[in-house]
Amino acid sequence: MPSAQGCSRAEGVKTQQEGHMSDLKQQEIASMKNALQATAKRLHAIESRSDVEQIAAEVLRLNDAVRAGANGRLHYGDHPQDFAQALLFHSDATNGKSSE
């Protein structure tokens, strides 16, 4: 049975890891926020009225979700015109065509 000291050490390591991940995530969000602010101002000649930090976090979240969904299904070297074929190949019966 682990000692109370061992548990607190393990919890401390876990807390440090979570803190590091949180710091890394905050750095990524800050970088994306800066990019979005610069892009919006340059392309649209206005500053965004939306919370840019929230948009940055959502862009990163969606990018991670797409990468996770494509992992093992799409190869980085695939040509963009092959994307529709890949979607059909990996689709399930729920997304099939109706027999109208």
Coordinates of C-alpha atoms in Angstrom, one line a residue:
M1 CA 0.0 0.0 0.0
P2 CA 1.5 3.4 -0.9
S3 CA 2.3 5.8 1.9
A4 CA 0.6 9.1 2.3
Q5 CA 4.0 10.7 1.3
G6 CA 4.1 8.7 -2.0
C7 CA 0.5 9.8 -2.8
S8 CA 1.3 13.4 -2.3
R9 CA 4.5 13.1 -4.4
A10 CA 2.5 11.6 -7.3
E11 CA -0.2 14.2 -7.0
G12 CA 2.5 16.9 -7.0
V13 CA 4.0 15.5 -10.2
K14 CA 0.5 15.3 -11.8
T15 CA -0.2 18.9 -10.8
Q16 CA 3.2 20.0 -12.3
Q17 CA 2.3 18.2 -15.6
E18 CA -1.1 19.8 -15.7
G19 CA 0.4 23.2 -15.0
H20 CA 2.9 22.7 -17.8
M21 CA 0.2 21.6 -20.3
S22 CA -1.9 24.6 -19.2
D23 CA 1.1 26.9 -19.7
L24 CA 1.8 25.4 -23.2
K25 CA -1.9 25.8 -24.1
Q26 CA -1.9 29.4 -23.0
Q27 CA 1.2 30.1 -25.1
E28 CA -0.5 28.5 -28.1
I29 CA -3.6 30.5 -27.6
A30 CA -1.6 33.7 -27.2
S31 CA 0.3 33.0 -30.4
M32 CA -2.9 32.3 -32.3
K33 CA -4.5 35.4 -30.8
N34 CA -1.7 37.5 -32.1
A35 CA -1.9 35.9 -35.6
L36 CA -5.7 36.4 -35.7
Q37 CA -5.4 40.1 -34.6
A38 CA -2.8 40.8 -37.2
T39 CA -4.7 39.0 -40.0
A40 CA -8.0 40.6 -39.3
K41 CA -6.6 44.0 -39.2
R42 CA -4.5 43.5 -42.4
L43 CA -7.3 41.8 -44.4
H44 CA -10.3 43.6 -43.2
A45 CA -8.8 46.9 -42.1
I46 CA -10.7 46.7 -38.8
E47 CA -10.2 45.1 -35.4
S48 CA -12.4 42.2 -34.5
R49 CA -15.4 42.9 -32.3
S50 CA -15.3 39.3 -31.1
D51 CA -13.2 38.1 -28.2
V52 CA -10.0 37.2 -30.1
E53 CA -8.7 34.9 -27.3
Q54 CA -12.0 32.9 -27.5
I55 CA -11.7 32.6 -31.3
A56 CA -8.0 31.6 -30.9
A57 CA -8.9 28.8 -28.4
E58 CA -11.7 27.6 -30.7
V59 CA -9.5 27.5 -33.8
L60 CA -6.9 25.4 -31.9
R61 CA -9.6 23.1 -30.5
L62 CA -11.1 22.5 -33.9
N63 CA -7.7 22.0 -35.5
D64 CA -7.0 19.3 -32.9
A65 CA -10.3 17.7 -33.5
V66 CA -9.8 17.5 -37.2
R67 CA -6.3 16.1 -36.8
A68 CA -7.6 13.4 -34.4
G69 CA -10.4 12.5 -36.8
A70 CA -8.1 12.4 -39.8
N71 CA -5.4 10.4 -38.1
G72 CA -5.1 7.1 -39.9
R73 CA -7.6 8.1 -42.6
L74 CA -5.8 10.9 -44.5
H75 CA -2.2 11.1 -45.3
Y76 CA -0.4 14.5 -45.4
G77 CA 0.8 13.8 -48.9
D78 CA -2.7 13.2 -50.3
H79 CA -3.8 15.6 -53.0
P80 CA -6.7 17.9 -52.0
Q81 CA -8.9 16.6 -54.8
D82 CA -8.7 13.1 -53.2
F83 CA -10.5 14.4 -50.0
A84 CA -14.0 13.8 -51.2
Q85 CA -13.1 10.2 -52.2
A86 CA -11.6 9.7 -48.7
L87 CA -14.7 10.9 -47.1
L88 CA -16.8 8.5 -49.0
F89 CA -14.4 5.6 -48.3
H90 CA -14.5 6.2 -44.5
S91 CA -18.2 7.0 -44.3
D92 CA -20.7 4.7 -42.5
A93 CA -24.2 3.6 -43.5
T94 CA -25.7 6.5 -41.5
N95 CA -24.3 8.9 -44.0
G96 CA -25.3 6.9 -47.1
K97 CA -27.4 8.0 -50.0
S98 CA -31.1 7.6 -49.7
S99 CA -32.9 5.5 -52.4
E100 CA -35.1 8.2 -53.7

